[in-house]
Amino acid sequence: MTSLDPVLDKDGVRLTVEDAVATVTLTNPAKRNAQSPALWRALTEAGRVLPGDVRVVVLRGEGKSFSAGLDRQAFTPEGFDGEPSFLDMARGPEAELDATIAEYQEAFTWWRRNDLVSIATVQGHAIGAGFQLALACDLRIVAEDVQFAMRETSLGLVPDLTGTHPLVNLVGYARALEICATGRFVHAEEAERTGLANLVVPADQLDAAARDLAAALISAPRDAVVETKALLAGAVFRDYEEQRTAERAAQGRRLRDLAGITD
């Protein structure tokens, strides 16, 4: 399947599909792809409408910056048109606030589905929610000018858009704490050295690098990649013996499938 027309194009998010590769683009470069609840709902919808034969999703941002994070208008009394301000939300019942944050988080969770491999291509600023959106993906290709930062604590907040778990897994607790508590910038060299970035390239080579990686990812049989991703993702939560057992079970499924044996 090849589609040249957007599958979705709304609220600063565009989804296009070409064969087994989908591209999700943040499309508000004038505001450095600042994020809002409407954008989060559009990202959630993009995940829901992905065609079933998509295997790789590339996330990118138009302009000089991937995403400068949450649009500060959220903290003004008026908030966004048609949306409650964050200040009003904070004054409401705690259960409603929790449910609203959970809804926002959905925009960041589907990128790690076992049936997909997601690649974030990140240039310029990836701040706060922008950093967490890049962390939501399985893999990250970054430009030489990338500047990651987790600035929530400087605003008296915490990172709450699912970024803390992958950040700790990638760089370890101590470095994750230091990055979040200080809000400092993480540049390309450190990102690659610590595992935040799989690859660093000049900014004008980001899209080409993503195409090359996507092609490599879809060259292997889909079921083998799906099983491998699930096996590796679960390793974080298993001890050594449990992981050995999981490996045997996964390999058994693959061998039975290759032999044409159905359960």
PDB file of C-alpha atoms in Angstrom:
ATOM      1  CA  MET A   1       0.000   0.000   0.000  1.00  0.00           C
ATOM      2  CA  THR A   2       1.244   3.462  -0.908  1.00  0.00           C
ATOM      3  CA  SER A   3      -0.514   6.700   0.036  1.00  0.00           C
ATOM      4  CA  LEU A   4       0.695  10.146  -0.948  1.00  0.00           C
ATOM      5  CA  ASP A   5      -2.217  11.951   0.711  1.00  0.00           C
ATOM      6  CA  PRO A   6      -2.320  12.533   4.477  1.00  0.00           C
ATOM      7  CA  VAL A   7      -4.246   9.926   6.429  1.00  0.00           C
ATOM      8  CA  LEU A   8      -4.665  12.593   9.115  1.00  0.00           C
ATOM      9  CA  ASP A   9      -3.813  16.301   9.134  1.00  0.00           C
ATOM     10  CA  LYS A  10      -5.099  18.307  12.092  1.00  0.00           C
ATOM     11  CA  ASP A  11      -4.060  20.333  15.125  1.00  0.00           C
ATOM     12  CA  GLY A  12      -0.374  20.401  14.237  1.00  0.00           C
ATOM     13  CA  VAL A  13      -0.062  16.697  13.365  1.00  0.00           C
ATOM     14  CA  ARG A  14       0.141  15.109   9.914  1.00  0.00           C
ATOM     15  CA  LEU A  15       0.197  11.357   9.265  1.00  0.00           C
ATOM     16  CA  THR A  16       1.259   9.960   5.885  1.00  0.00           C
ATOM     17  CA  VAL A  17       1.841   6.356   4.869  1.00  0.00           C
ATOM     18  CA  GLU A  18       4.064   4.865   2.194  1.00  0.00           C
ATOM     19  CA  ASP A  19       3.929   1.082   2.053  1.00  0.00           C
ATOM     20  CA  ALA A  20       5.046  -0.264   5.457  1.00  0.00           C
ATOM     21  CA  VAL A  21       6.406   3.063   6.737  1.00  0.00           C
ATOM     22  CA  ALA A  22       4.273   5.780   8.301  1.00  0.00           C
ATOM     23  CA  THR A  23       5.490   9.295   9.024  1.00  0.00           C
ATOM     24  CA  VAL A  24       4.042  11.472  11.774  1.00  0.00           C
ATOM     25  CA  THR A  25       5.060  15.112  11.382  1.00  0.00           C
ATOM     26  CA  LEU A  26       4.629  17.955  13.854  1.00  0.00           C
ATOM     27  CA  THR A  27       3.561  20.826  11.613  1.00  0.00           C
ATOM     28  CA  ASN A  28       3.738  24.067  13.582  1.00  0.00           C
ATOM     29  CA  PRO A  29       7.313  25.288  13.062  1.00  0.00           C
ATOM     30  CA  ALA A  30       6.330  28.915  13.731  1.00  0.00           C
ATOM     31  CA  LYS A  31       5.828  27.928  17.386  1.00  0.00           C
ATOM     32  CA  ARG A  32       8.703  25.424  17.343  1.00  0.00           C
ATOM     33  CA  ASN A  33       6.077  22.648  17.408  1.00  0.00           C
ATOM     34  CA  ALA A  34       4.929  23.571  20.891  1.00  0.00           C
ATOM     35  CA  GLN A  35       2.452  21.050  22.266  1.00  0.00           C
ATOM     36  CA  SER A  36      -1.141  21.410  23.419  1.00  0.00           C
ATOM     37  CA  PRO A  37      -3.991  19.086  24.437  1.00  0.00           C
ATOM     38  CA  ALA A  38      -5.369  19.295  20.894  1.00  0.00           C
ATOM     39  CA  LEU A  39      -2.021  18.149  19.489  1.00  0.00           C
ATOM     40  CA  TRP A  40      -1.924  15.279  21.991  1.00  0.00           C
ATOM     41  CA  ARG A  41      -5.382  14.140  20.934  1.00  0.00           C
ATOM     42  CA  ALA A  42      -4.263  14.266  17.290  1.00  0.00           C
ATOM     43  CA  LEU A  43      -1.195  12.153  18.112  1.00  0.00           C
ATOM     44  CA  THR A  44      -3.423   9.625  19.875  1.00  0.00           C
ATOM     45  CA  GLU A  45      -5.702   9.518  16.843  1.00  0.00           C
ATOM     46  CA  ALA A  46      -2.713   9.001  14.549  1.00  0.00           C
ATOM     47  CA  GLY A  47      -1.857   5.849  16.468  1.00  0.00           C
ATOM     48  CA  ARG A  48      -5.429   4.584  16.255  1.00  0.00           C
ATOM     49  CA  VAL A  49      -5.813   5.085  12.484  1.00  0.00           C
ATOM     50  CA  LEU A  50      -2.495   3.527  11.440  1.00  0.00           C
ATOM     51  CA  PRO A  51      -3.087   0.916   8.734  1.00  0.00           C
ATOM     52  CA  GLY A  52      -2.423  -2.611   9.926  1.00  0.00           C
ATOM     53  CA  ASP A  53       0.407  -3.252   7.485  1.00  0.00           C
ATOM     54  CA  VAL A  54       2.542  -0.381   8.835  1.00  0.00           C
ATOM     55  CA  ARG A  55       5.687  -1.723  10.466  1.00  0.00           C
ATOM     56  CA  VAL A  56       7.768   1.413  11.092  1.00  0.00           C
ATOM     57  CA  VAL A  57       6.645   4.863  12.225  1.00  0.00           C
ATOM     58  CA  VAL A  58       8.954   7.856  11.806  1.00  0.00           C
ATOM     59  CA  LEU A  59       8.271  10.884  14.007  1.00  0.00           C
ATOM     60  CA  ARG A  60       9.640  14.229  12.864  1.00  0.00           C
ATOM     61  CA  GLY A  61       9.118  17.960  13.405  1.00  0.00           C
ATOM     62  CA  GLU A  62       9.064  20.637  10.739  1.00  0.00           C
ATOM     63  CA  GLY A  63      11.394  23.596  11.077  1.00  0.00           C
ATOM     64  CA  LYS A  64      14.500  24.175  13.136  1.00  0.00           C
ATOM     65  CA  SER A  65      13.248  22.491  16.312  1.00  0.00           C
ATOM     66  CA  PHE A  66      11.656  19.110  16.936  1.00  0.00           C
ATOM     67  CA  SER A  67       9.440  20.460  19.742  1.00  0.00           C
ATOM     68  CA  ALA A  68       9.975  23.219  22.258  1.00  0.00           C
ATOM     69  CA  GLY A  69       7.653  21.445  24.686  1.00  0.00           C
ATOM     70  CA  LEU A  70       4.352  22.455  26.212  1.00  0.00           C
ATOM     71  CA  ASP A  71       2.826  25.656  24.888  1.00  0.00           C
ATOM     72  CA  ARG A  72       3.019  28.059  27.849  1.00  0.00           C
ATOM     73  CA  GLN A  73      -0.479  29.287  27.018  1.00  0.00           C
ATOM     74  CA  ALA A  74      -1.664  26.258  28.982  1.00  0.00           C
ATOM     75  CA  PHE A  75      -0.653  28.056  32.179  1.00  0.00           C
ATOM     76  CA  THR A  76      -2.456  31.305  31.436  1.00  0.00           C
ATOM     77  CA  PRO A  77      -5.902  31.931  32.975  1.00  0.00           C
ATOM     78  CA  GLU A  78      -7.558  31.812  29.547  1.00  0.00           C
ATOM     79  CA  GLY A  79      -5.781  28.620  28.413  1.00  0.00           C
ATOM     80  CA  PHE A  80      -6.527  27.447  24.858  1.00  0.00           C
ATOM     81  CA  ASP A  81      -9.752  28.135  22.989  1.00  0.00           C
ATOM     82  CA  GLY A  82     -12.287  25.505  23.972  1.00  0.00           C
ATOM     83  CA  GLU A  83      -9.954  23.958  26.563  1.00  0.00           C
ATOM     84  CA  PRO A  84      -9.803  24.363  30.333  1.00  0.00           C
ATOM     85  CA  SER A  85      -6.615  26.040  31.484  1.00  0.00           C
ATOM     86  CA  PHE A  86      -4.217  23.934  33.496  1.00  0.00           C
ATOM     87  CA  LEU A  87      -4.852  26.277  36.404  1.00  0.00           C
ATOM     88  CA  ASP A  88      -8.586  25.545  36.284  1.00  0.00           C
ATOM     89  CA  MET A  89      -7.895  21.821  36.016  1.00  0.00           C
ATOM     90  CA  ALA A  90      -5.772  21.979  39.152  1.00  0.00           C
ATOM     91  CA  ARG A  91      -8.679  23.503  41.075  1.00  0.00           C
ATOM     92  CA  GLY A  92     -11.023  20.652  40.135  1.00  0.00           C
ATOM     93  CA  PRO A  93     -11.464  17.206  41.702  1.00  0.00           C
ATOM     94  CA  GLU A  94      -8.259  15.174  41.979  1.00  0.00           C
ATOM     95  CA  ALA A  95      -9.796  12.183  40.183  1.00  0.00           C
ATOM     96  CA  GLU A  96     -10.704  14.343  37.195  1.00  0.00           C
ATOM     97  CA  LEU A  97      -7.196  15.784  37.055  1.00  0.00           C
ATOM     98  CA  ASP A  98      -5.710  12.285  37.139  1.00  0.00           C
ATOM     99  CA  ALA A  99      -8.044  11.138  34.346  1.00  0.00           C
ATOM    100  CA  THR A 100      -7.138  14.151  32.209  1.00  0.00           C
ATOM    101  CA  ILE A 101      -3.399  13.560  32.583  1.00  0.00           C
ATOM    102  CA  ALA A 102      -3.942   9.873  31.717  1.00  0.00           C
ATOM    103  CA  GLU A 103      -5.729  10.974  28.534  1.00  0.00           C
ATOM    104  CA  TYR A 104      -2.810  13.234  27.622  1.00  0.00           C
ATOM    105  CA  GLN A 105      -0.372  10.356  28.216  1.00  0.00           C
ATOM    106  CA  GLU A 106      -2.094   8.259  25.555  1.00  0.00           C
ATOM    107  CA  ALA A 107      -0.389  10.391  22.909  1.00  0.00           C
ATOM    108  CA  PHE A 108       2.950   9.061  24.196  1.00  0.00           C
ATOM    109  CA  THR A 109       2.188   5.374  24.776  1.00  0.00           C
ATOM    110  CA  TRP A 110       1.336   3.796  21.437  1.00  0.00           C
ATOM    111  CA  TRP A 111       4.799   4.351  19.936  1.00  0.00           C
ATOM    112  CA  ARG A 112       6.105   1.267  21.785  1.00  0.00           C
ATOM    113  CA  ARG A 113       3.498  -1.176  20.530  1.00  0.00           C
ATOM    114  CA  ASN A 114       5.123  -4.531  19.792  1.00  0.00           C
ATOM    115  CA  ASP A 115       3.833  -4.565  16.208  1.00  0.00           C
ATOM    116  CA  LEU A 116       5.667  -1.316  15.383  1.00  0.00           C
ATOM    117  CA  VAL A 117       9.187   0.101  15.566  1.00  0.00           C
ATOM    118  CA  SER A 118       9.156   3.855  16.056  1.00  0.00           C
ATOM    119  CA  ILE A 119      11.978   6.243  15.154  1.00  0.00           C
ATOM    120  CA  ALA A 120      12.158   9.843  16.350  1.00  0.00           C
ATOM    121  CA  THR A 121      14.256  12.172  14.200  1.00  0.00           C
ATOM    122  CA  VAL A 122      15.202  15.090  16.411  1.00  0.00           C
ATOM    123  CA  GLN A 123      16.770  18.427  15.494  1.00  0.00           C
ATOM    124  CA  GLY A 124      17.217  21.589  17.490  1.00  0.00           C
ATOM    125  CA  HIS A 125      15.240  21.875  20.705  1.00  0.00           C
ATOM    126  CA  ALA A 126      13.446  18.907  22.278  1.00  0.00           C
ATOM    127  CA  ILE A 127      12.363  20.428  25.565  1.00  0.00           C
ATOM    128  CA  GLY A 128      10.099  19.007  28.266  1.00  0.00           C
ATOM    129  CA  ALA A 129       7.148  17.421  26.483  1.00  0.00           C
ATOM    130  CA  GLY A 130       9.289  17.450  23.321  1.00  0.00           C
ATOM    131  CA  PHE A 131      12.001  15.443  25.079  1.00  0.00           C
ATOM    132  CA  GLN A 132       9.381  13.041  26.404  1.00  0.00           C
ATOM    133  CA  LEU A 133       7.854  12.583  22.947  1.00  0.00           C
ATOM    134  CA  ALA A 134      11.267  11.652  21.555  1.00  0.00           C
ATOM    135  CA  LEU A 135      11.722   9.256  24.495  1.00  0.00           C
ATOM    136  CA  ALA A 136       8.355   7.672  23.699  1.00  0.00           C
ATOM    137  CA  CYS A 137       9.842   6.194  20.522  1.00  0.00           C
ATOM    138  CA  ASP A 138      11.927   3.033  20.350  1.00  0.00           C
ATOM    139  CA  LEU A 139      14.859   4.667  18.548  1.00  0.00           C
ATOM    140  CA  ARG A 140      16.218   8.184  18.118  1.00  0.00           C
ATOM    141  CA  ILE A 141      18.268   9.694  15.298  1.00  0.00           C
ATOM    142  CA  VAL A 142      19.422  13.178  16.259  1.00  0.00           C
ATOM    143  CA  ALA A 143      20.961  16.114  14.471  1.00  0.00           C
ATOM    144  CA  GLU A 144      24.295  17.557  15.531  1.00  0.00           C
ATOM    145  CA  ASP A 145      22.481  20.626  16.876  1.00  0.00           C
ATOM    146  CA  VAL A 146      20.062  18.715  19.115  1.00  0.00           C
ATOM    147  CA  GLN A 147      19.338  20.106  22.576  1.00  0.00           C
ATOM    148  CA  PHE A 148      17.400  17.834  24.911  1.00  0.00           C
ATOM    149  CA  ALA A 149      16.209  19.211  28.247  1.00  0.00           C
ATOM    150  CA  MET A 150      13.667  18.218  30.881  1.00  0.00           C
ATOM    151  CA  ARG A 151      12.523  21.597  32.172  1.00  0.00           C
ATOM    152  CA  GLU A 152       9.434  20.601  34.162  1.00  0.00           C
ATOM    153  CA  THR A 153      11.109  20.942  37.553  1.00  0.00           C
ATOM    154  CA  SER A 154      12.073  24.552  36.822  1.00  0.00           C
ATOM    155  CA  LEU A 155       8.322  25.236  36.504  1.00  0.00           C
ATOM    156  CA  GLY A 156       7.571  23.489  39.790  1.00  0.00           C
ATOM    157  CA  LEU A 157       6.260  20.397  37.964  1.00  0.00           C
ATOM    158  CA  VAL A 158       7.405  16.838  37.244  1.00  0.00           C
ATOM    159  CA  PRO A 159       7.787  15.033  33.892  1.00  0.00           C
ATOM    160  CA  ASP A 160       4.425  13.252  33.559  1.00  0.00           C
ATOM    161  CA  LEU A 161       4.139  12.311  29.874  1.00  0.00           C
ATOM    162  CA  THR A 162       5.716   8.838  30.209  1.00  0.00           C
ATOM    163  CA  GLY A 163       9.312  10.042  29.762  1.00  0.00           C
ATOM    164  CA  THR A 164      10.753   9.061  33.134  1.00  0.00           C
ATOM    165  CA  HIS A 165      10.681   5.301  32.552  1.00  0.00           C
ATOM    166  CA  PRO A 166      12.596   5.250  29.235  1.00  0.00           C
ATOM    167  CA  LEU A 167      14.975   7.949  30.455  1.00  0.00           C
ATOM    168  CA  VAL A 168      16.027   5.894  33.496  1.00  0.00           C
ATOM    169  CA  ASN A 169      16.296   2.743  31.369  1.00  0.00           C
ATOM    170  CA  LEU A 170      18.543   4.515  28.870  1.00  0.00           C
ATOM    171  CA  VAL A 171      20.888   6.557  31.064  1.00  0.00           C
ATOM    172  CA  GLY A 172      20.447   5.146  34.572  1.00  0.00           C
ATOM    173  CA  TYR A 173      18.839   6.585  37.695  1.00  0.00           C
ATOM    174  CA  ALA A 174      21.630   8.943  38.757  1.00  0.00           C
ATOM    175  CA  ARG A 175      22.062  10.649  35.387  1.00  0.00           C
ATOM    176  CA  ALA A 176      18.292  10.779  34.844  1.00  0.00           C
ATOM    177  CA  LEU A 177      17.828  12.492  38.201  1.00  0.00           C
ATOM    178  CA  GLU A 178      20.561  14.999  37.420  1.00  0.00           C
ATOM    179  CA  ILE A 179      19.130  15.762  33.968  1.00  0.00           C
ATOM    180  CA  CYS A 180      15.609  16.253  35.302  1.00  0.00           C
ATOM    181  CA  ALA A 181      16.459  18.111  38.521  1.00  0.00           C
ATOM    182  CA  THR A 182      18.824  20.589  36.867  1.00  0.00           C
ATOM    183  CA  GLY A 183      16.940  21.004  33.585  1.00  0.00           C
ATOM    184  CA  ARG A 184      20.265  21.286  31.770  1.00  0.00           C
ATOM    185  CA  PHE A 185      20.761  20.677  28.063  1.00  0.00           C
ATOM    186  CA  VAL A 186      21.945  17.333  26.744  1.00  0.00           C
ATOM    187  CA  HIS A 187      23.740  17.791  23.425  1.00  0.00           C
ATOM    188  CA  ALA A 188      24.410  15.338  20.620  1.00  0.00           C
ATOM    189  CA  GLU A 189      27.718  13.907  21.839  1.00  0.00           C
ATOM    190  CA  GLU A 190      26.361  13.077  25.290  1.00  0.00           C
ATOM    191  CA  ALA A 191      23.097  11.802  23.841  1.00  0.00           C
ATOM    192  CA  GLU A 192      24.944   9.299  21.671  1.00  0.00           C
ATOM    193  CA  ARG A 193      27.409   8.335  24.405  1.00  0.00           C
ATOM    194  CA  THR A 194      24.703   7.676  26.999  1.00  0.00           C
ATOM    195  CA  GLY A 195      22.284   5.838  24.723  1.00  0.00           C
ATOM    196  CA  LEU A 196      19.697   8.574  24.264  1.00  0.00           C
ATOM    197  CA  ALA A 197      20.589   8.667  20.567  1.00  0.00           C
ATOM    198  CA  ASN A 198      21.207   5.697  18.311  1.00  0.00           C
ATOM    199  CA  LEU A 199      22.819   7.882  15.656  1.00  0.00           C
ATOM    200  CA  VAL A 200      23.982  11.480  15.223  1.00  0.00           C
ATOM    201  CA  VAL A 201      23.938  13.037  11.739  1.00  0.00           C
ATOM    202  CA  PRO A 202      23.978  16.538  10.208  1.00  0.00           C
ATOM    203  CA  ALA A 203      20.513  18.090  10.303  1.00  0.00           C
ATOM    204  CA  ASP A 204      20.098  17.914   6.537  1.00  0.00           C
ATOM    205  CA  GLN A 205      20.646  14.139   6.655  1.00  0.00           C
ATOM    206  CA  LEU A 206      17.990  13.302   9.265  1.00  0.00           C
ATOM    207  CA  ASP A 207      15.285  12.231   6.832  1.00  0.00           C
ATOM    208  CA  ALA A 208      17.675  10.152   4.738  1.00  0.00           C
ATOM    209  CA  ALA A 209      19.052   8.428   7.838  1.00  0.00           C
ATOM    210  CA  ALA A 210      15.512   7.614   8.962  1.00  0.00           C
ATOM    211  CA  ARG A 211      14.675   6.162   5.543  1.00  0.00           C
ATOM    212  CA  ASP A 212      17.776   3.976   5.637  1.00  0.00           C
ATOM    213  CA  LEU A 213      17.010   2.716   9.144  1.00  0.00           C
ATOM    214  CA  ALA A 214      13.358   2.063   8.284  1.00  0.00           C
ATOM    215  CA  ALA A 215      14.405   0.054   5.239  1.00  0.00           C
ATOM    216  CA  ALA A 216      16.753  -2.037   7.360  1.00  0.00           C
ATOM    217  CA  LEU A 217      14.047  -2.643   9.974  1.00  0.00           C
ATOM    218  CA  ILE A 218      11.498  -3.918   7.466  1.00  0.00           C
ATOM    219  CA  SER A 219      13.983  -6.194   5.708  1.00  0.00           C
ATOM    220  CA  ALA A 220      13.531  -8.929   8.343  1.00  0.00           C
ATOM    221  CA  PRO A 221      10.301 -10.956   8.639  1.00  0.00           C
ATOM    222  CA  ARG A 222       7.693  -9.010  10.601  1.00  0.00           C
ATOM    223  CA  ASP A 223       6.835 -11.733  13.116  1.00  0.00           C
ATOM    224  CA  ALA A 224      10.496 -12.190  14.052  1.00  0.00           C
ATOM    225  CA  VAL A 225      10.897  -8.462  14.693  1.00  0.00           C
ATOM    226  CA  VAL A 226       7.679  -8.337  16.734  1.00  0.00           C
ATOM    227  CA  GLU A 227       8.793 -11.266  18.899  1.00  0.00           C
ATOM    228  CA  THR A 228      12.282  -9.810  19.328  1.00  0.00           C
ATOM    229  CA  LYS A 229      10.944  -6.415  20.354  1.00  0.00           C
ATOM    230  CA  ALA A 230       8.635  -7.972  22.932  1.00  0.00           C
ATOM    231  CA  LEU A 231      11.476 -10.133  24.233  1.00  0.00           C
ATOM    232  CA  LEU A 232      13.843  -7.192  24.654  1.00  0.00           C
ATOM    233  CA  ALA A 233      11.214  -4.883  26.134  1.00  0.00           C
ATOM    234  CA  GLY A 234      10.282  -7.475  28.735  1.00  0.00           C
ATOM    235  CA  ALA A 235      13.906  -8.066  29.723  1.00  0.00           C
ATOM    236  CA  VAL A 236      13.775  -4.934  31.874  1.00  0.00           C
ATOM    237  CA  PHE A 237      11.268  -6.604  34.180  1.00  0.00           C
ATOM    238  CA  ARG A 238      12.578 -10.192  34.179  1.00  0.00           C
ATOM    239  CA  ASP A 239      15.490 -11.749  36.002  1.00  0.00           C
ATOM    240  CA  TYR A 240      18.048 -13.847  34.136  1.00  0.00           C
ATOM    241  CA  GLU A 241      16.207 -17.157  34.474  1.00  0.00           C
ATOM    242  CA  GLU A 242      12.874 -15.616  33.525  1.00  0.00           C
ATOM    243  CA  GLN A 243      14.451 -14.122  30.425  1.00  0.00           C
ATOM    244  CA  ARG A 244      15.915 -17.496  29.435  1.00  0.00           C
ATOM    245  CA  THR A 245      12.436 -18.999  29.711  1.00  0.00           C
ATOM    246  CA  ALA A 246      10.956 -16.170  27.633  1.00  0.00           C
ATOM    247  CA  GLU A 247      13.627 -16.700  24.956  1.00  0.00           C
ATOM    248  CA  ARG A 248      12.808 -20.412  24.717  1.00  0.00           C
ATOM    249  CA  ALA A 249       9.090 -19.739  24.445  1.00  0.00           C
ATOM    250  CA  ALA A 250       9.554 -17.084  21.765  1.00  0.00           C
ATOM    251  CA  GLN A 251      11.907 -19.269  19.749  1.00  0.00           C
ATOM    252  CA  GLY A 252       9.516 -22.169  20.020  1.00  0.00           C
ATOM    253  CA  ARG A 253       6.763 -20.046  18.538  1.00  0.00           C
ATOM    254  CA  ARG A 254       8.998 -18.924  15.692  1.00  0.00           C
ATOM    255  CA  LEU A 255      10.165 -22.479  14.877  1.00  0.00           C
ATOM    256  CA  ARG A 256       6.605 -23.815  14.916  1.00  0.00           C
ATOM    257  CA  ASP A 257       5.540 -20.986  12.643  1.00  0.00           C
ATOM    258  CA  LEU A 258       8.389 -21.636  10.207  1.00  0.00           C
ATOM    259  CA  ALA A 259       7.497 -25.338  10.195  1.00  0.00           C
ATOM    260  CA  GLY A 260       3.867 -24.534   9.474  1.00  0.00           C
ATOM    261  CA  ILE A 261       2.674 -26.005  12.772  1.00  0.00           C
ATOM    262  CA  THR A 262      -0.422 -24.372  14.251  1.00  0.00           C
ATOM    263  CA  ASP A 263      -1.439 -24.740  17.862  1.00  0.00           C
TER     264      ASP A 263
END
